Structures are given as structure tokens and as C-alpha cells.
Coordinates of C-alpha atoms in Angstrom, one line a residue:
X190 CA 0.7 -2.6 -11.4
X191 CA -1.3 -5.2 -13.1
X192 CA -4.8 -5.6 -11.8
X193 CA -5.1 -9.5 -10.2
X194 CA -6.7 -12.6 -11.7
X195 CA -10.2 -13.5 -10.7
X196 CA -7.7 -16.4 -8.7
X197 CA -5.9 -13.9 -7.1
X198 CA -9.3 -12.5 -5.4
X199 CA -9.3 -12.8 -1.5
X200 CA -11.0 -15.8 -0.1
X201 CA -13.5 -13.8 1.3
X202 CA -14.7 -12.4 -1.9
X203 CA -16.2 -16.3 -2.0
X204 CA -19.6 -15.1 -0.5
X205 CA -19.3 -12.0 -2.6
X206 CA -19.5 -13.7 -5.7
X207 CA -22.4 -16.2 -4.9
X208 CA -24.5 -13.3 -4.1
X209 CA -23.6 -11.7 -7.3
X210 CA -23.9 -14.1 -9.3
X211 CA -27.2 -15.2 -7.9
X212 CA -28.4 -11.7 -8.2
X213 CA -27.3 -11.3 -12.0
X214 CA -29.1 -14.9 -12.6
X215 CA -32.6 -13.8 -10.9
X216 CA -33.4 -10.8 -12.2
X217 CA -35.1 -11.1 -16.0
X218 CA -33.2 -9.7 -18.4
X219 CA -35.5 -7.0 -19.8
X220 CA -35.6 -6.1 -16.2
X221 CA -31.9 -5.7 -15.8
X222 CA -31.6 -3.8 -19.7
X223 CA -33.9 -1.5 -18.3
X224 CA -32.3 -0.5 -15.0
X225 CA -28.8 -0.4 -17.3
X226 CA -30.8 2.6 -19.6
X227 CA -32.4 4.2 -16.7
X228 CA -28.6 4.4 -15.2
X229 CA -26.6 5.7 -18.6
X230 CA -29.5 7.9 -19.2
X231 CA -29.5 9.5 -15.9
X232 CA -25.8 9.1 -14.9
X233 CA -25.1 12.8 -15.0
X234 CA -28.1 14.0 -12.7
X235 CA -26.8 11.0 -10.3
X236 CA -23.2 12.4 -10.3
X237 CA -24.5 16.2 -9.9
X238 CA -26.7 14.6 -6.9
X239 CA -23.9 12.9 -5.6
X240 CA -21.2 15.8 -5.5
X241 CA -24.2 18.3 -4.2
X242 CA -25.0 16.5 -1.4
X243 CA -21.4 15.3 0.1
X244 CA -20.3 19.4 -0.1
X245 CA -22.5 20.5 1.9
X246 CA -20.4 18.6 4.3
X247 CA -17.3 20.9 5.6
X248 CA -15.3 17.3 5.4
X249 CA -15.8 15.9 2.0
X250 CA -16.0 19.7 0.4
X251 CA -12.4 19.8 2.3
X252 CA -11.7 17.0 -0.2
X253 CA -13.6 17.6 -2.9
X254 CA -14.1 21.3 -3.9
X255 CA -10.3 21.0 -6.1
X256 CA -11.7 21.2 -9.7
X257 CA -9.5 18.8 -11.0
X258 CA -10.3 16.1 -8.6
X259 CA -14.0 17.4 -9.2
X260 CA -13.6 17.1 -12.7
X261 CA -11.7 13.6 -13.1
X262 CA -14.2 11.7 -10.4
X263 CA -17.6 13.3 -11.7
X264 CA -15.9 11.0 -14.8
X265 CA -15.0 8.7 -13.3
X266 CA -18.3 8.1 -10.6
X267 CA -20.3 7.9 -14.1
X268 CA -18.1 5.8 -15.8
X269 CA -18.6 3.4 -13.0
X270 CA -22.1 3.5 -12.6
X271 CA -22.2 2.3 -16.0
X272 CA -19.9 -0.2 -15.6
X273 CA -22.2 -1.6 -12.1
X274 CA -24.9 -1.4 -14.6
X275 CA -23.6 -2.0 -18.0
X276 CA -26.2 -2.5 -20.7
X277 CA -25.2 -5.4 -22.3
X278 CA -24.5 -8.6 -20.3
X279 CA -23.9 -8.3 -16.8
X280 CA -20.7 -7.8 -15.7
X281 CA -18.1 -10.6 -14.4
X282 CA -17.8 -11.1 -10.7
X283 CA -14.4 -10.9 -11.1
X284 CA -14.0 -7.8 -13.3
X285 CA -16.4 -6.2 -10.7
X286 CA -14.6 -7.0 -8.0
X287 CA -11.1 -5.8 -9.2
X288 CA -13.1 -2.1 -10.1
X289 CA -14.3 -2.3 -6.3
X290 CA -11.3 -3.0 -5.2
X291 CA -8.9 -0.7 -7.1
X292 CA -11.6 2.1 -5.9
X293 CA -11.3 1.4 -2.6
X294 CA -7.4 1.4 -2.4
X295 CA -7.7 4.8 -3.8
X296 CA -10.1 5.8 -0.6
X297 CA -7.9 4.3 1.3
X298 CA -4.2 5.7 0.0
X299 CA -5.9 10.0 -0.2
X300 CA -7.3 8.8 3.1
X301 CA -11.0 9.5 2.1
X302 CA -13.2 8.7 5.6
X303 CA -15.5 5.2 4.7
X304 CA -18.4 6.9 6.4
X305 CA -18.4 9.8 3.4
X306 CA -18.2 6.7 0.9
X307 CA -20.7 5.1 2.4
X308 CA -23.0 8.3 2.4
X309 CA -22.5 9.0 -1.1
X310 CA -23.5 5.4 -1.9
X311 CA -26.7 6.1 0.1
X312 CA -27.4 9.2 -2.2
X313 CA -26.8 7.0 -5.8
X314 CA -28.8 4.2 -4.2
X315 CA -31.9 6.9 -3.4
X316 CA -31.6 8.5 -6.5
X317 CA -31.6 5.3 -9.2
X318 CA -34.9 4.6 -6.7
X319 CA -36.6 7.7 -7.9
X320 CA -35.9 7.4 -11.0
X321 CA -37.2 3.6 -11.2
X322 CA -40.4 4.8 -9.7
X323 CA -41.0 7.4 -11.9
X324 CA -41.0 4.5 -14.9
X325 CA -43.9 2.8 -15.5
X326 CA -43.3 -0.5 -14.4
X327 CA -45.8 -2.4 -12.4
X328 CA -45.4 -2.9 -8.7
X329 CA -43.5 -6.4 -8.7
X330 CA -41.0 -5.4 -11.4
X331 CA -40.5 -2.2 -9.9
X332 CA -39.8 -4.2 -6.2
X333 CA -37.7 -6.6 -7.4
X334 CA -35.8 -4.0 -9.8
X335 CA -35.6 -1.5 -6.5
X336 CA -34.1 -4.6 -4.2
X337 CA -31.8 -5.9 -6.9
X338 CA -30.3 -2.0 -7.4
X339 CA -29.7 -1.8 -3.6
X340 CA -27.9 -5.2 -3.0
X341 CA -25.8 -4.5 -6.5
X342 CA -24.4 -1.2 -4.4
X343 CA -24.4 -2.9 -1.2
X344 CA -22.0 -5.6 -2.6
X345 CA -19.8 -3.0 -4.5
X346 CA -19.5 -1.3 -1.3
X347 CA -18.5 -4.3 0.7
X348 CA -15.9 -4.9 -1.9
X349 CA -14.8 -1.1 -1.5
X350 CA -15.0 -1.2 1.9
X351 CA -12.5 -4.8 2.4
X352 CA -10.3 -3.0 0.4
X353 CA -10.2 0.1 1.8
X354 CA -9.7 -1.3 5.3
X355 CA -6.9 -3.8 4.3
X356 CA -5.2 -0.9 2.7
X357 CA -5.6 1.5 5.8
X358 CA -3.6 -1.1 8.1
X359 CA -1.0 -1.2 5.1
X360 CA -0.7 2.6 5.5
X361 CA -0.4 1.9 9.5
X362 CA 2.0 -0.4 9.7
X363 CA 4.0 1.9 7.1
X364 CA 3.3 4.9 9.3
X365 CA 4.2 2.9 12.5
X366 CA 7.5 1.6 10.7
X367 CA 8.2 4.5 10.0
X368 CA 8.1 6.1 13.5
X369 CA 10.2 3.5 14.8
X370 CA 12.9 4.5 12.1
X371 CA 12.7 8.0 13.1
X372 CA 12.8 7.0 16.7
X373 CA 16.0 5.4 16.0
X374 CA 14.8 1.8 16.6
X375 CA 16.9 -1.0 15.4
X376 CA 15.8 -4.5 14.1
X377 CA 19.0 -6.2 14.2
X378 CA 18.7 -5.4 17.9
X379 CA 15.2 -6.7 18.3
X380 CA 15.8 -9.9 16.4
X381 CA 18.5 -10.7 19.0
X382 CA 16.1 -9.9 22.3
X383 CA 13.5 -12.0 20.7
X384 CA 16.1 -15.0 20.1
X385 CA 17.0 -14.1 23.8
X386 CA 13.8 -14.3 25.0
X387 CA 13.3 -17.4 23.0
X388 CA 15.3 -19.4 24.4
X389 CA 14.8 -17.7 28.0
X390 CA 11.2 -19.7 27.7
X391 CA 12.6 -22.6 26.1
X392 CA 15.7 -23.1 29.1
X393 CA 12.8 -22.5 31.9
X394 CA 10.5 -24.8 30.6
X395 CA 13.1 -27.7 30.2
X396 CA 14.0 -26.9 34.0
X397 CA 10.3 -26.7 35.0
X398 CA 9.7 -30.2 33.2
X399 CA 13.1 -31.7 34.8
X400 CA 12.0 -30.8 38.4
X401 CA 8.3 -31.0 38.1
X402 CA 5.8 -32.6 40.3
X403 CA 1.8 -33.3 39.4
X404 CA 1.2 -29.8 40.6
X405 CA 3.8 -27.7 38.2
X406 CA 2.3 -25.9 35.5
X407 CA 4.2 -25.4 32.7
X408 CA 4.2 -21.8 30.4
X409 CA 2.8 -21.9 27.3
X410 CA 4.7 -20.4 25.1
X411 CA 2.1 -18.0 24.1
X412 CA 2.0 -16.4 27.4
X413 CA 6.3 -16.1 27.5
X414 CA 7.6 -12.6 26.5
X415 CA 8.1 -14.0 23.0
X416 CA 4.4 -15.0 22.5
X417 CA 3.3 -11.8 23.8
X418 CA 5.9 -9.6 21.4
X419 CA 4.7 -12.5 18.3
X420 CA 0.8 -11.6 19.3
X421 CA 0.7 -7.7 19.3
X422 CA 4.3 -6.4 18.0
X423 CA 5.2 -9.0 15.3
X424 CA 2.2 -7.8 12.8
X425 CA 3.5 -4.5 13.4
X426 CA 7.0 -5.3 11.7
X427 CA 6.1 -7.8 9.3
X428 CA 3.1 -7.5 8.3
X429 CA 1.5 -11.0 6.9
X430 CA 4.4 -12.7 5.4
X431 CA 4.1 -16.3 6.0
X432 CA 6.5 -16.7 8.3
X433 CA 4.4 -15.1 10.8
X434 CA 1.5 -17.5 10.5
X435 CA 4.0 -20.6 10.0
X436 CA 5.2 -19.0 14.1
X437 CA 1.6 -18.7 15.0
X438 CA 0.7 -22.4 14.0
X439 CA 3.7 -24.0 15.5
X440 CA 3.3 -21.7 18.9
X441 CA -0.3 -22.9 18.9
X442 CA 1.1 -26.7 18.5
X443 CA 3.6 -26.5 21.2
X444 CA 0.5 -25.5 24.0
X445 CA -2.2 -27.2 22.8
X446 CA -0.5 -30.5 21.9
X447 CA 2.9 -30.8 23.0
X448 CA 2.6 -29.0 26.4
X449 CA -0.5 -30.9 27.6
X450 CA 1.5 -34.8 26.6
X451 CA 4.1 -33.7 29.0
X452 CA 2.0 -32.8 31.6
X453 CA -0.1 -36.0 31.5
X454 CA 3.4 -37.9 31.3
X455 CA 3.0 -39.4 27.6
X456 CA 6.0 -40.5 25.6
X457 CA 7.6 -37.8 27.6
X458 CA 11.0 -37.9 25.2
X459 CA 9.4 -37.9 22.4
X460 CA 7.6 -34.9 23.3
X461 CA 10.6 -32.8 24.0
X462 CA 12.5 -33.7 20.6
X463 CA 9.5 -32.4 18.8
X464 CA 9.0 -29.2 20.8
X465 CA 13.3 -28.8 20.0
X466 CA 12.4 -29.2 16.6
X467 CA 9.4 -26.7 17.0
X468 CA 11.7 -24.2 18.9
X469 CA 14.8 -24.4 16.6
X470 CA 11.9 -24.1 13.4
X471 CA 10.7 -21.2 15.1
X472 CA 13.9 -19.3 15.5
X473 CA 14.9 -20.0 11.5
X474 CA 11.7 -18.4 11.1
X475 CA 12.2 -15.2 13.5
X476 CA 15.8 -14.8 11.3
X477 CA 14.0 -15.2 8.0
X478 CA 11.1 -13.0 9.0
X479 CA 13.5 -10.1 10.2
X480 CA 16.1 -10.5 7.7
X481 CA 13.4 -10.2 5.2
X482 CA 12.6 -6.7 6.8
X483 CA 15.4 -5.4 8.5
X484 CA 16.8 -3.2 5.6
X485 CA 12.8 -1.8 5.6
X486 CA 13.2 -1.0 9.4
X487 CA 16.9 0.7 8.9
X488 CA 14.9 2.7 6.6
X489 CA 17.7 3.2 3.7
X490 CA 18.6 1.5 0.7
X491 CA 22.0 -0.8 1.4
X492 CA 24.0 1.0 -1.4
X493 CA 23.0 4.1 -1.4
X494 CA 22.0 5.0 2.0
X495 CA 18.8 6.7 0.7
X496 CA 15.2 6.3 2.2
X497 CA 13.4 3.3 1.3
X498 CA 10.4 3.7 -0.9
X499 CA 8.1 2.2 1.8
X500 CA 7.7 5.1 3.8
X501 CA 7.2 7.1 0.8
X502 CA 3.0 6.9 1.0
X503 CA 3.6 8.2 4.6
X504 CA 5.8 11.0 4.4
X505 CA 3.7 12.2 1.7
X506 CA 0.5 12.2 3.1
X507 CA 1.9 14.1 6.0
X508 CA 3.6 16.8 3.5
X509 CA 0.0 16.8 1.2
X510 CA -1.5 17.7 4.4
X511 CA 1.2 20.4 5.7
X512 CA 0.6 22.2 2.3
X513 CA -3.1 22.2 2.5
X514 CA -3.4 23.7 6.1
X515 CA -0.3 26.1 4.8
X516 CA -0.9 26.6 1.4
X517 CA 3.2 26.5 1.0
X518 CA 3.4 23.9 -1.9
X519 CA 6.1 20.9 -2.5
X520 CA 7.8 19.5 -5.2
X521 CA 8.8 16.0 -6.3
X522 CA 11.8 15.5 -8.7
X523 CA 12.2 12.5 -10.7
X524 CA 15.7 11.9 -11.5
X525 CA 17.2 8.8 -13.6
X526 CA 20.8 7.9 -14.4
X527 CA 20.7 8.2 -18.1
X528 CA 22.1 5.1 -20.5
X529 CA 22.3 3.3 -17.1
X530 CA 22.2 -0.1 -18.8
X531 CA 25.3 0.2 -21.3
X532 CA 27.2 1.4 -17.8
X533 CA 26.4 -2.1 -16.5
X534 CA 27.0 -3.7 -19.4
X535 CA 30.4 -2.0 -20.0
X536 CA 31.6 -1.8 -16.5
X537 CA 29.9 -4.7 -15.0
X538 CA 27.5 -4.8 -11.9
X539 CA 30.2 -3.2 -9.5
X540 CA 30.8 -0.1 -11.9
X541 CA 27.4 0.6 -11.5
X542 CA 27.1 0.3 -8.0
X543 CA 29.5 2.8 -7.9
X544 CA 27.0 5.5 -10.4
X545 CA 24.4 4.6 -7.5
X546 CA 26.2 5.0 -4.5
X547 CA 28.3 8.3 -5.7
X548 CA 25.5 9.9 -7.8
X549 CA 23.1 9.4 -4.3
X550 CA 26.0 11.1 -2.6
X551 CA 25.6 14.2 -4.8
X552 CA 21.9 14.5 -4.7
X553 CA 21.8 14.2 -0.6
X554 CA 24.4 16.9 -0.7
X555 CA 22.6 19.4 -3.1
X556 CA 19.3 19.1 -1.2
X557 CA 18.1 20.8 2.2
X558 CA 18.4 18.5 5.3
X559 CA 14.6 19.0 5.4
X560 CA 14.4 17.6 2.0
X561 CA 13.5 13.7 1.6
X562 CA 15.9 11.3 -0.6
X563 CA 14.3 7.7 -2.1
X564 CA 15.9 5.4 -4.0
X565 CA 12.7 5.1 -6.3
X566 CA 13.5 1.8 -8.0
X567 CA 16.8 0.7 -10.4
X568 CA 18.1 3.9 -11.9
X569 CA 15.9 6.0 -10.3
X570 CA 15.7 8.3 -7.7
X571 CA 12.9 10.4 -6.0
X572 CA 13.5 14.0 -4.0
X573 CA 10.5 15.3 -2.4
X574 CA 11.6 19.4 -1.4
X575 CA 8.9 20.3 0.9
X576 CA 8.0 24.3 1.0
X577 CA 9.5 24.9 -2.6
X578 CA 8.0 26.5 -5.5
X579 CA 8.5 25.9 -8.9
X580 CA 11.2 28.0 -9.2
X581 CA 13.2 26.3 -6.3
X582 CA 12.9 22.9 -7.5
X583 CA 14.1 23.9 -10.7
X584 CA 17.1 25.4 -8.9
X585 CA 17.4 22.5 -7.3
X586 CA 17.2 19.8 -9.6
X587 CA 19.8 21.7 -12.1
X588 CA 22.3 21.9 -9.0
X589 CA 21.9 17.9 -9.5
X590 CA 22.3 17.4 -13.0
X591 CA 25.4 19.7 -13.1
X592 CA 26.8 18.6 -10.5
X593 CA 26.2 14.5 -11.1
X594 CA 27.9 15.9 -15.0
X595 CA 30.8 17.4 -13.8
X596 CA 31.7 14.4 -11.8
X597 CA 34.7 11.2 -12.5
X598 CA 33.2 8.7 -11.1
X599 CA 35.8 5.9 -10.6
X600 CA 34.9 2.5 -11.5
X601 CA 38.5 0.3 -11.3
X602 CA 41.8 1.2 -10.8
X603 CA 42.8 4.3 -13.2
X604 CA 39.7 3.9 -15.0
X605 CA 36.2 6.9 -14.6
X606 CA 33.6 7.6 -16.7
X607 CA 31.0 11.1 -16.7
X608 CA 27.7 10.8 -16.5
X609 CA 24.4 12.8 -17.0
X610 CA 21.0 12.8 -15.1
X611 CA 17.7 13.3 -16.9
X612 CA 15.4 14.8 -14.4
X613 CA 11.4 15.5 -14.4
X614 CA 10.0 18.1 -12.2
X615 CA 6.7 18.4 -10.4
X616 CA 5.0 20.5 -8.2
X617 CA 1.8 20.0 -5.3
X618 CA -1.1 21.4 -7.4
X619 CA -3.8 20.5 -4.3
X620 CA -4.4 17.2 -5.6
X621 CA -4.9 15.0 -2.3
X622 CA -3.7 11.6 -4.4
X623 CA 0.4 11.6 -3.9
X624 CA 0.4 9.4 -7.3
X625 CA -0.9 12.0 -9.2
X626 CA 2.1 14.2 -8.5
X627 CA 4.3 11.4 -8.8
X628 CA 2.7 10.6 -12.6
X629 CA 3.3 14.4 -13.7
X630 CA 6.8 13.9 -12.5
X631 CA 7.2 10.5 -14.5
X632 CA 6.1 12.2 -17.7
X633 CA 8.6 15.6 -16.9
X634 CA 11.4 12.9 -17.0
X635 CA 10.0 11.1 -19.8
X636 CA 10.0 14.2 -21.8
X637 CA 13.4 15.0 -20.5
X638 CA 14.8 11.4 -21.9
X639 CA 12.9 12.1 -25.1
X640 CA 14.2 15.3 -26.0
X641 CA 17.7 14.4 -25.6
X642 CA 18.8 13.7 -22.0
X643 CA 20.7 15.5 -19.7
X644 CA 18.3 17.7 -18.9
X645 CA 15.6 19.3 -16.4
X646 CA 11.8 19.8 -17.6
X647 CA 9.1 20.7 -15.3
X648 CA 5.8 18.8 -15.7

């Protein structure tokens, strides 16, 4: 994924970014150079610290005591010290922010707890401090190098932590999406209760406002069953497309200014064609907003009936997890339709539909029922075997390729074509990132594709 523009930064990174750039514009240069070589110089000593102290706790050594994830942050956390402090020009707001931010939906997607972040911060931020005060500079340098150090980390952190947070409700409304699938919930039926109890408020109100007296109160529509379900379950489902804040705004309209005319009497016909219009604008919206979602809430791909990649961060979490308390391993197989393109080309749109929908059907039928199916993207397919071994998901994935080869698949009347699978194995090696595996997995297929096609290599 391609890392935003500086345009593409939240709003509320506004503040951010005045502070930052008022920071980098205060501080005299010689004074910011020399915090830059006190931070390369040290950067391994600050890393060491930071790693020393946060495995002492039973949590973070939970998370952090695999060497390869030891290994690839203690690069990584000096590498971006250097960048926080570079020793050239100071860095960019907006190239600052996007590091802070990419960091932080790492945190958030190995579900690293923000008070360990936060507490390694506090060990960097102490130990740059001793290390300024051992330096000779003279008390008001040394201040205002001390307090410019601390806000620089206390902004990157507040970055981190927006991030981190925005990408921890992602994860819930995935997980929570996903439990509704599982509990067999269906959207097509909850679009139609909400349409129902639409117009269930709507019908009462236009009877309450035909009978009324001085005394009648009429129900704003934020207190009907469908303003409740928009307030607290809507967010749930869609998340925040702009459908859901168009709804908002126009429920807000309807009782704060449409509502209160027609209780005072005022232009009384007027106000009822434009809270029609409201009505009938909200319920285009409600079908838009759950049409946009509803093949995310069945949970499968339309064609091929496998799981959608949404739930993918979830279910692997949960399996990551599984295998840690366990210590029995998964795998992830990486399988792609190979010279997918010229089938399109040759046998049009539908002919490859047909290579989808059949060559799903043979996967799901050489995998467990325990086993997880996702139509990755395209071409491509994902299998995630939980409890398998190397040896198993080899098994596994050559069942696949042999069996997706020794199928006709037919694509028009009297006409069938054969076609092979390349297919990249990889299996849990205690790395708490999901996208790690999945990357290993990537290159097994790449390899597979370069070496000839039609073919298994485990990664």
C-alpha cells in the first residue's frame, strides 16, 4: 500500500504539525546537530536500554523474546530514532507523521498493548536525557535541548498512538463482523427491519401531526428504533463510509429544524415535503450503505463462495494466538491460477469466472472443514490449515495443484480447457505479525511462478 500524501493526513494531525514545526523552528541549529550526533552515536545503547527494560515485563517479553522480531525491531527502533533525529535538516511534518503512523498500525494489527509503547518511549526519552547531561553544554542549552527531545517523542507518540487506536476499532468492527457472520446474522434481513422501522416512525409521526393538539409531542427521529439502531449499531456494520454521516446530518435536521417548525405551526406543508424528502433520502442511503456491505456481512465472495478477505486480520490473530499458548503451528498457502490473464482474454470474462468458481470448488474440497478458504484478491487464493506442519501443508497444497490439473473445466458449450496452480507455502514461525507469514508465502509462490509454474515451494 502506498504510504498517503502530506494531504491525505487526518485533520487532526493540524495541531500536530504546528507544534512540530514550531519546535524544529526554535531550537538553534547547532543545538538540534548536536542532539542528532548524540542520538546516531548512542542509538545502540538506547535500543539495548529499551529492549532490557520492557523484558523484564512477563507481557512485552511474551512479545518480544522471538529473536527474529528481536532482531528486525532493535533495527528498526534505531533506524527510527535516527530518522526522529536525523542529522541533517529536520525532518518533514509530513514524512514524520506517515513513519508514526505506519508504526502505530503495526502496534495496533500484532496487538501490542499502548501502555508497553508508551513505557518504552519513557525509557528512550530518559536515556537521550542522560546522555545530554553528560555533554558539556551549559545549563540553558542543555534545558531547552532536554525539553525540545521530550515534546519531539511526545508528538511521535501522539501520532503512534491516533493511529494505533483508529486501527484497534478497525480490528473491532472486523472482529465484531465477523461474529455476526459466524452467528449466522443476515444483512439483507437487517436492511429490511430498518426500512420497516423507518417508515414505522415516519407513518406515526404523520398521524401524531394530523391529530395533534398544543400539547402532542412529536418523536424525534433520533429517539425512534431506527435512530437508536443508526447511533450504536450502524458504526458497527459500516464503519465510517459517508453514508453514515450523510444519515446522521439529515436525522439531526429533521429534529432540530423540521420537528420544532411543525410544532410551532410554521409553513406546516412545507415542512412535511421536506422531512419526505429527508425520509425518502435517508432510506436511498440505508440501501446504499448496506448494499455497499452486505456481501462483507454474508462473509463470502459472490463467485466463489469463499471467505472474504476482511475477516482475514481476525481469524489470524486468533490462530497466531492458539499456536503460541499450544505451540501446534499453522500454515498459509498461497495459491494463484497460473496464465490467468490469456484465459480471460481467450475465453472472455465468463470463461474465467468459471476457473474461479470451479477451481474454489476444488480447494474447499481438498482442505479440512477446520481449515479457512479466502479469495485473496484476482487470481488468487489464500488457505490458512490451522495445526499443520510443514509436511501437511505440503500434502495439502499438492492435493490442490493435482487436483485443479487433472480437471476440464468447461467454459461454453463442447468447449474445456486444463489448468495449473502455482502455489507458495508458509508456515507459523512465532512471529506475532500475520503479514509476515503472509510475505514468506508471497515469495514461495513467486518462486514457484519463476521457476516454471505448476508447482508447490515452501517458503
Amino acid at each position: 500500500m502506498n504510504a498517503p500524501l502530506a494531504s491525505d493526513l487526518p485533520d487532526e494531525a493540524a495541531a500536530s504539525r504546528w507544534e512540530w514545526e514550531s519546535l524544529n523552528g526554535s531550537i538553534p541549529e547547532e543545538l538540534r546537530r548536536h542532539i542528532a550526533e548524540i542520538v546516531a552515536r548512542e542509538a545502540g545503547m538506547l535500543t539495548a536500554l529499551f529492549y532490557d527494560t520492557l523484558l523484564k515485563d512477563p507481557e512485552a517479553a511474551a512479545m518480544l523474546s522471538h529473536e527474529l522480531v528481536s532482531h528486525r525491531l532493535s533495527r528498526s527502533l534505531q533506524r527510527w530514532l535516527v530518522d526522529l533525529f536525523p542529522p541533517d535538516a529536520a525532518p518533514e511534518f509530513a514524512d514524520a507523521a506517515r513513519l508514526q503512523r505506519r508504526v502505530g498500525e503495526v502496534h495496533a494489527r500484532i496487538r501490542v498493548p499502548l501502555h508497553l509503547v508508551t513505557r518504552g518511549a519513557r525509557v528512550l526519552k530518559g536515556g537521550i536525557a542522560r546522555c545530554l547531561s553528560q555533554t558539556s553544554l551549559p545549563r540553558d542549552a542543555l534545558v531547552e535541548t532536554l525539553s525540545y527531545v521530550s515534546h519531539i517523542l511526545d508528538l511521535a507518540m501522539e501520532l503512534m498512538a491516533t493511529a494505533f487506536i483508529q486501527g484497534t476499532e478497525r480490528a473491532t468492527r472486523n472482529e465484531e463482523a465477523y461474529r455476526l457472520f459466524s452467528l449466522g446474522q443476515d444483512a439483507s434481513l437487517e436492511r429490511e427491519a430498518q426500512r420497516a422501522a423507518l417508515l414505522e416512525w415516519l407513518q406515526s409521526l404523520l398521524f401524531a401531526v394530523a391529530g395533534r393538539n398544543e400539547a402532542t409531542r412529536l418523536q424525534p427521529i433520533g429517539r425512534s428504533e431506527f435512530g437508536l439502531w443508526m447511533q450504536h449499531r450502524a458504526s458497527v456494520m459500516f464503519g465510517g463510509i459517508p453514508a453514515l454521516q450523510r444519515i446522521i446530518q439529515l436525522m439531526r435536521e429533521i429534529d432540530e429544524e423540521i420537528l420544532p417548525g411543525i410544532e410551532r405551526g410554521n409553513g406546516i406543508g412545507a415542512a412535511l415535503q421536506r422531512l419526505q424528502a429527508h425520509a425518502n433520502d435517508i432510506k436511498f442511503l440505508i440501501g446504499d450503505a448496506f448494499q455497499a456491505v452486505i456481501g462483507l456481512e454474508n462473509g463470502r465472495d459472490a463467485l466463489t463462495r469463499t471467505l472474504n478477505r476482511r475477516f482475514m486480520p481476525s481469524i489470524f490473530a486468533r490462530e497466531i494466538a492458539l499456536a503460541t499458548q499450544s505451540g501446534r503451528g499453522f500454515a498459509a498457502l498461497m495459491i494463484d491460477f497460473d496464465h490467468f490473464k490469456s484465459i480471460n482474454d481467450t475465453f472472455g470474462h465468463s470463461g474465467g469466472d468459471v476457473v474461479l468458481s470451479r477451481g474454489a470448488e476444488l480447494i474447499m474440497d481438498a482442505v479440512r472443514l477446520s481449515d479457512f478458504v479466502f479469495r485473496y484478491g484476482g487470481e488468487e487464493f489464500l488457505v490458512l490449515l490451522v495445526e499443520a506442519d510443514a509436511n501437511l501443508a505440503m500434502r495439502t497444497a499438492e492435493r490442490i495443484r493435482t487436483a485443479v490439473e487433472a480437471c476440464h473445466f468447461s467454459v461454453g458449450e463442447e468447449r474445456s480447457l486444463r489448468v495449473t496452480t502455482s502455489i507458495g507455502v508458509a508456515v507459523f514461525d512465532g512471529h506475532p505479525d500475520y503479514t509476515h507469514l503472509m510475505e514468506r508465502a508471497d515469495k514461495a509462490l513467486y518462486a514457484a511462478k519463476k521457476a516454471g509454474r505448476n508447482r508447490t515451494i515452501l517458503g
